Tab-separated table of C-alpha atoms in Angstrom:
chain	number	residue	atom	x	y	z
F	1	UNK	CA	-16.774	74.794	22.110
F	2	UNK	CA	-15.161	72.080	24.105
F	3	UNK	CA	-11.943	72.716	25.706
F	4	UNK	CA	-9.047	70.794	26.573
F	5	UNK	CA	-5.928	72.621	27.770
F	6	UNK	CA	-2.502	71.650	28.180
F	7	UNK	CA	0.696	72.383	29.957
F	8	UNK	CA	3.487	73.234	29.373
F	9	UNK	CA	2.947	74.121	26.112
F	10	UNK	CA	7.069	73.106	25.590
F	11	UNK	CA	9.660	71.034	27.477
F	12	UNK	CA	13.018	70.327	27.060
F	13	UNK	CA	14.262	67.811	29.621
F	14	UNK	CA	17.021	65.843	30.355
F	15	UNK	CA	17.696	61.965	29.648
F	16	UNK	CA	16.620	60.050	32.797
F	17	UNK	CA	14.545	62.952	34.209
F	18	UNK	CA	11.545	62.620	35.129
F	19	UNK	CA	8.983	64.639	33.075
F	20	UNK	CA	4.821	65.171	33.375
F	21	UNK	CA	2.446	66.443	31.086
F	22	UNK	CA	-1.175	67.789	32.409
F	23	UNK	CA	-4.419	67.599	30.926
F	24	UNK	CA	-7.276	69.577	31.612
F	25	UNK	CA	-10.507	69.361	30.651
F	26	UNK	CA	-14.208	71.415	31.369
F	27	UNK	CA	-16.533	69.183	28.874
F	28	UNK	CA	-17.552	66.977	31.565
F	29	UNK	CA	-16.159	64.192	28.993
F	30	UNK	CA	-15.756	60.310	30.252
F	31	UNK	CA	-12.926	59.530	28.187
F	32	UNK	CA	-9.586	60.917	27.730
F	33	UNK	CA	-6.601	60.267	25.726
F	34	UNK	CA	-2.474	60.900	25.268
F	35	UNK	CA	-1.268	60.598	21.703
F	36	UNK	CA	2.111	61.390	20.369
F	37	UNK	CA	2.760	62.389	16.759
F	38	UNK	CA	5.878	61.735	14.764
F	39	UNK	CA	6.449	62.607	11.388
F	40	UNK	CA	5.551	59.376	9.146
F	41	UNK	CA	3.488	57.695	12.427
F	42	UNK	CA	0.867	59.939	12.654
F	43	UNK	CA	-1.094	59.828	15.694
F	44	UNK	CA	-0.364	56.480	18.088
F	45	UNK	CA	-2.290	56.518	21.176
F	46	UNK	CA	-0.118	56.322	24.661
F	47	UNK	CA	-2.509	55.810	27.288
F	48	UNK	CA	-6.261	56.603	27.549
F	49	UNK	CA	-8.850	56.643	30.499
F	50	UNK	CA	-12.766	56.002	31.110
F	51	UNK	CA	-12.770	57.891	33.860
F	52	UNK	CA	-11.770	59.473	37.160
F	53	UNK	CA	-9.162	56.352	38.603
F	54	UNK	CA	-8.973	54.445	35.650
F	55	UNK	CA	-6.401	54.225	33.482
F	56	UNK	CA	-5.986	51.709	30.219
F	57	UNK	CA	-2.750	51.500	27.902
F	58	UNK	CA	-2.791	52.298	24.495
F	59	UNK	CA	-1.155	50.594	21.739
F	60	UNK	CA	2.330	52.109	22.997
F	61	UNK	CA	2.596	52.635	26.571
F	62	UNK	CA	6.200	51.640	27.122
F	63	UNK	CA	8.362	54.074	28.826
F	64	UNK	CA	5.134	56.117	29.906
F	65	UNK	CA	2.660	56.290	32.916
F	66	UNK	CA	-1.004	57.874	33.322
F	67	UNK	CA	-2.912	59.025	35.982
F	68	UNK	CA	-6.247	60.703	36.201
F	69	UNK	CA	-7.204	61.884	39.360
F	70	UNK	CA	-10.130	63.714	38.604
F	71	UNK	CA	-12.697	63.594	36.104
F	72	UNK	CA	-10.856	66.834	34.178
F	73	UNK	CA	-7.403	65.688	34.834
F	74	UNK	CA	-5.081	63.479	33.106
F	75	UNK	CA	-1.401	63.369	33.040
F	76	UNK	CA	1.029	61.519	31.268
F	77	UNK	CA	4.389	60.880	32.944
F	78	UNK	CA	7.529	59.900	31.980
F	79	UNK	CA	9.653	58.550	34.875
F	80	UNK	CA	13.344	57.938	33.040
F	81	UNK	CA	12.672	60.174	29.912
F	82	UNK	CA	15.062	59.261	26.710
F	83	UNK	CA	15.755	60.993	23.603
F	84	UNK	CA	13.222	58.769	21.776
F	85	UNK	CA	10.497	60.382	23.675
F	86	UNK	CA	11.012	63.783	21.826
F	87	UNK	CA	7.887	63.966	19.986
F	88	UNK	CA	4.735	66.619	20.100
F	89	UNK	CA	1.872	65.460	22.755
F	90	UNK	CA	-1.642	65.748	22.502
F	91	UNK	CA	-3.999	65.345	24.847
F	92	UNK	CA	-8.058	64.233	24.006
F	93	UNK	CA	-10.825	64.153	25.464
F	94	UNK	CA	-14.477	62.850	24.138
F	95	UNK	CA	-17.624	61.754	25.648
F	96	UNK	CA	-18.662	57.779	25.485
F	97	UNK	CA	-19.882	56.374	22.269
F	98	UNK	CA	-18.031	55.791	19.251
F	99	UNK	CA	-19.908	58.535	17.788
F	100	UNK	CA	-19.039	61.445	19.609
F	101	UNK	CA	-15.998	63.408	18.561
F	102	UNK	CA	-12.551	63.996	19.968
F	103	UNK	CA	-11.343	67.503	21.114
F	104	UNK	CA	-7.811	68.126	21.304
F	105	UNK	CA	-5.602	70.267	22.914
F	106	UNK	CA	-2.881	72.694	21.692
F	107	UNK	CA	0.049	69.757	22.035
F	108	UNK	CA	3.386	70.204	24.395
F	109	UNK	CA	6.837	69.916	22.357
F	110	UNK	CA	8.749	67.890	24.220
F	111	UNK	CA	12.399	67.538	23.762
F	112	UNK	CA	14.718	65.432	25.475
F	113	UNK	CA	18.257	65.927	25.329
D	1	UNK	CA	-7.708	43.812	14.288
D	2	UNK	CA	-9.307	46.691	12.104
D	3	UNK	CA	-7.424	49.269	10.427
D	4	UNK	CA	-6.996	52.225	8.367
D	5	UNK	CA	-5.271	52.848	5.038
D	6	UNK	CA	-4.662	56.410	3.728
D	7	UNK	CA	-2.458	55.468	1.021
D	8	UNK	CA	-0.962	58.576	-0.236
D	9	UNK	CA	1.230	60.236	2.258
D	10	UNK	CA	1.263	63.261	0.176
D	11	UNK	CA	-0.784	64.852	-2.414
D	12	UNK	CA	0.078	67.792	-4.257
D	13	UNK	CA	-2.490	69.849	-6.309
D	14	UNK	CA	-3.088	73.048	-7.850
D	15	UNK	CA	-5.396	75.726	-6.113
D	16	UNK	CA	-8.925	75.473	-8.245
D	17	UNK	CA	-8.083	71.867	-9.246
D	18	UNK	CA	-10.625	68.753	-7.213
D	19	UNK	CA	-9.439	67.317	-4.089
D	20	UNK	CA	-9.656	63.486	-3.349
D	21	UNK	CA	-8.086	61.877	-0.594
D	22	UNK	CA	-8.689	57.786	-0.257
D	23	UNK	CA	-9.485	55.599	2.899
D	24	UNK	CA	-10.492	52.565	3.028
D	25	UNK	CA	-10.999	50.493	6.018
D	26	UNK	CA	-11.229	47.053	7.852
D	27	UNK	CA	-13.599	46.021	10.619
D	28	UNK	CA	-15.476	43.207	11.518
D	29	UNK	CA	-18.268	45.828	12.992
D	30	UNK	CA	-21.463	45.764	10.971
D	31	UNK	CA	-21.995	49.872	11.866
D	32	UNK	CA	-19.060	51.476	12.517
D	33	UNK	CA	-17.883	55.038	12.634
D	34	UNK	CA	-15.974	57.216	10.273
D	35	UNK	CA	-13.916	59.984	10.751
D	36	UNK	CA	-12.144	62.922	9.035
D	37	UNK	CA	-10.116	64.924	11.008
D	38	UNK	CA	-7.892	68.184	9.738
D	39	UNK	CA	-4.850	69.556	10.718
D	40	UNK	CA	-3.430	72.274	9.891
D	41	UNK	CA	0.317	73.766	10.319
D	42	UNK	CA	1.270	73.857	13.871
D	43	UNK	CA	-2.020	73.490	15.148
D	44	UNK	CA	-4.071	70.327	16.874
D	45	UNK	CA	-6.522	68.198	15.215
D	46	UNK	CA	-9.991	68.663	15.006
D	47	UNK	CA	-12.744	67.023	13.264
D	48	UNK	CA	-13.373	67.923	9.742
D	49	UNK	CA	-16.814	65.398	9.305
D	50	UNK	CA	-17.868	61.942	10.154
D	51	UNK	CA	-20.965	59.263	9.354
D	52	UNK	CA	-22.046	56.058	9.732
D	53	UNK	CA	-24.491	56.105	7.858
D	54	UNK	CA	-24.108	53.964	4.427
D	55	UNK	CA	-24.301	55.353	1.070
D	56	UNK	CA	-25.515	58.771	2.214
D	57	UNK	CA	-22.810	62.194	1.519
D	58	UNK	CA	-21.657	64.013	5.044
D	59	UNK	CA	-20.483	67.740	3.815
D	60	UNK	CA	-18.633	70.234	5.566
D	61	UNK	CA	-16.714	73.522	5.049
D	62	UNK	CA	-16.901	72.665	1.155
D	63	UNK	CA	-15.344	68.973	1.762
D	64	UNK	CA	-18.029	65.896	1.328
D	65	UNK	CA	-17.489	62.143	1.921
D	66	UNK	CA	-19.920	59.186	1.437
D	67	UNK	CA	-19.210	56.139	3.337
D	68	UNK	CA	-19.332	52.772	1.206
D	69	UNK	CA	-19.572	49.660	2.989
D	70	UNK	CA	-19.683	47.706	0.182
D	71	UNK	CA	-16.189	48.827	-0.678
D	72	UNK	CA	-15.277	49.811	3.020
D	73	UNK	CA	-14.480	53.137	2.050
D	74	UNK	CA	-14.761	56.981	2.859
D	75	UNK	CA	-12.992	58.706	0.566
D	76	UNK	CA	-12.695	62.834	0.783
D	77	UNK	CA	-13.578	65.495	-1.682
D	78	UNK	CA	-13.784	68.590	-2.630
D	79	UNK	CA	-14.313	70.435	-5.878
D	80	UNK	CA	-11.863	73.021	-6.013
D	81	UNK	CA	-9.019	73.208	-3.757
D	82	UNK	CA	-8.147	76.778	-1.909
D	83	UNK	CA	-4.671	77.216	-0.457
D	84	UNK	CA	-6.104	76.912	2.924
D	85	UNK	CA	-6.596	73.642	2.341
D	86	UNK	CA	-3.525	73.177	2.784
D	87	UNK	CA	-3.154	70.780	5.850
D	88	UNK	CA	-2.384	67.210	7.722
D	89	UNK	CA	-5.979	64.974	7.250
D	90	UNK	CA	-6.650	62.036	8.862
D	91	UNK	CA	-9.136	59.377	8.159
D	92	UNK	CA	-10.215	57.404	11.572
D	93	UNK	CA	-12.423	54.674	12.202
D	94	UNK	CA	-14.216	54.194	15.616
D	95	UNK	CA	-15.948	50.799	16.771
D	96	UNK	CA	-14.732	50.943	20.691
D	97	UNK	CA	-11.361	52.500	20.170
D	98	UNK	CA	-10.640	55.075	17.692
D	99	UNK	CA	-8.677	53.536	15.063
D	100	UNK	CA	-6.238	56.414	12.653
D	101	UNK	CA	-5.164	56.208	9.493
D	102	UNK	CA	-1.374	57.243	8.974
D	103	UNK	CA	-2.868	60.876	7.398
D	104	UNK	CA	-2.174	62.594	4.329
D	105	UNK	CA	-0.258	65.582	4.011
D	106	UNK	CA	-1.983	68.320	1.414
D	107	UNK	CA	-0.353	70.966	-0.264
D	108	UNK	CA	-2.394	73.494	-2.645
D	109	UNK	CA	0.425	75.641	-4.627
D	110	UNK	CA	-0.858	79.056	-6.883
C-alpha cells in the first residue's frame, strides 16, 4: 500500500506567522500534490510538483509556497499565514500518467488565529 | 477548460434502498480518465474505482460505474445502500491534471 505521511497532523498558528507543512512519501512517485478542502469547495489543488526541484502552481496558489527538495519531500509553506488559510491539508502523491491513482495522506488541521 | 459536475451536494437514502450518484463531465480529450474517489468521516480520500474505457461497468466494494462518452458521464451505483456507505464521494476526471468534481455528501439513515 502506498504511503504518504504528513506532519503535523494539527496546527494552530498565528496571523502573519510563518507556517510549513511536510510531505513525505516512499512510493517512488513523480508527482506530488497540496490540496486544501473547505466545506462546499471540495478539493482545490494549491501547488503540485513533477519532481525533485520542480514546482508548478495549482489553480490557487496565492498566499502559499512549495518546495520539493527531494524526490519524497514536498512542503507547502505559508510565509504571512491569515485566518482564511484555516482549512484541512492534504498532501498527494501519484506516479505519471493520467491513469495511475492518487494516494493521500492523513491531512494537517490548520488553524490560524 | 474541462470540468466536473456532481450536482447533488447531498443525498439522503435509506439503508437497503439503491444508490446513484451523477457526474457528468467536459473535455475536449478523446480518452480521458475517470475517477471515483471516497471519503469517509475524518479520514483522507482514496480511490473508490476508475475507467476509461467506454461503455464497459468498473465494480468495486459493491459500487459499479460505466463510463458513457456519448453522454459524458460516469454515474455511481450501488444496489442497496449499507450505513457504511455513508461518506464524502468525489467524481474526478484526469487528462494531464486531475480535474474534481465539487463531491457529494452521502448519508444512509436505519
Amino acid at each position: 500500500e502506498a504511503a504518504v505521511t504528513q506532519s503535523p497532523r494539527n496546527k494552530v498558528a498565528v496571523t502573519g506567522g510563518k507556517v510549513t507543512l511536510s510531505c513525505n512519501q516512499t512510493n517512488n512517485h513523480n508527482n506530488m500534490y497540496w490540496y486544501r478542502q473547505d466545506t462546499g469547495h471540495g478539493l482545490r489543488l494549491i501547488h503540485y510538483s513533477y519532481g525533485a526541484g520542480s514546482t508548478e502552481k495549482g489553480d490557487i496558489p496565492d498566499g502559499y509556497k512549495a518546495s520539493r527538495p527531494s524526490q519524497e519531500n514536498f512542503s507547502l509553506i505559508l510565509e504571512l499565514a491569515t485566518p482564511s488559510q484555516t482549512s484541512v491539508y492534504f498532501c498527494a502523491s501519484g506516479a505519471t500518467g493520467g491513469q495511475n491513482t492518487l494516494y493521500f495522506g492523513a491531512g494537517t488541521r490548520l488553524s490560524v488565529l | 477548460g474541462d470540468s466536473v459536475t456532481q450536482t447533488e451536494g447531498l443525498v439522503t437514502l435509506t439503508e437497503g434502498l439503491p444508490v446513484m450518484l451523477n457526474c457528468t463531465y467536459q473535455t475536449i480529450y478523446s480518452n480521458p480518465f475517470l475517477f471515483w474517489y471516497v471519503q469517509h468521516l475524518n479520514e483522507s480520500p482514496r480511490l473508490l474505482l476508475k475507467s476509461f474505457t467506454d461503455n464497459k461497468r468498473t465494480e468495486h466494494q459493491g459500487f459499479h460505474a460505466t463510463l458513457h462518452k456519448s453522454s459524458s458521464s460516469f454515474h455511481l451505483q450501488k444496489s442497496s445502500a449499507q450505513l457504511s456507505d455513508s461518506a464524502l464521494y468525489y467524481c474526478a476526471l484526469s487528462n494531464y491534471q486531475l480535474i474534481w468534481g465539487s463531491g457529494t455528501k452521502l448519508i444512509i439513515k436505519p
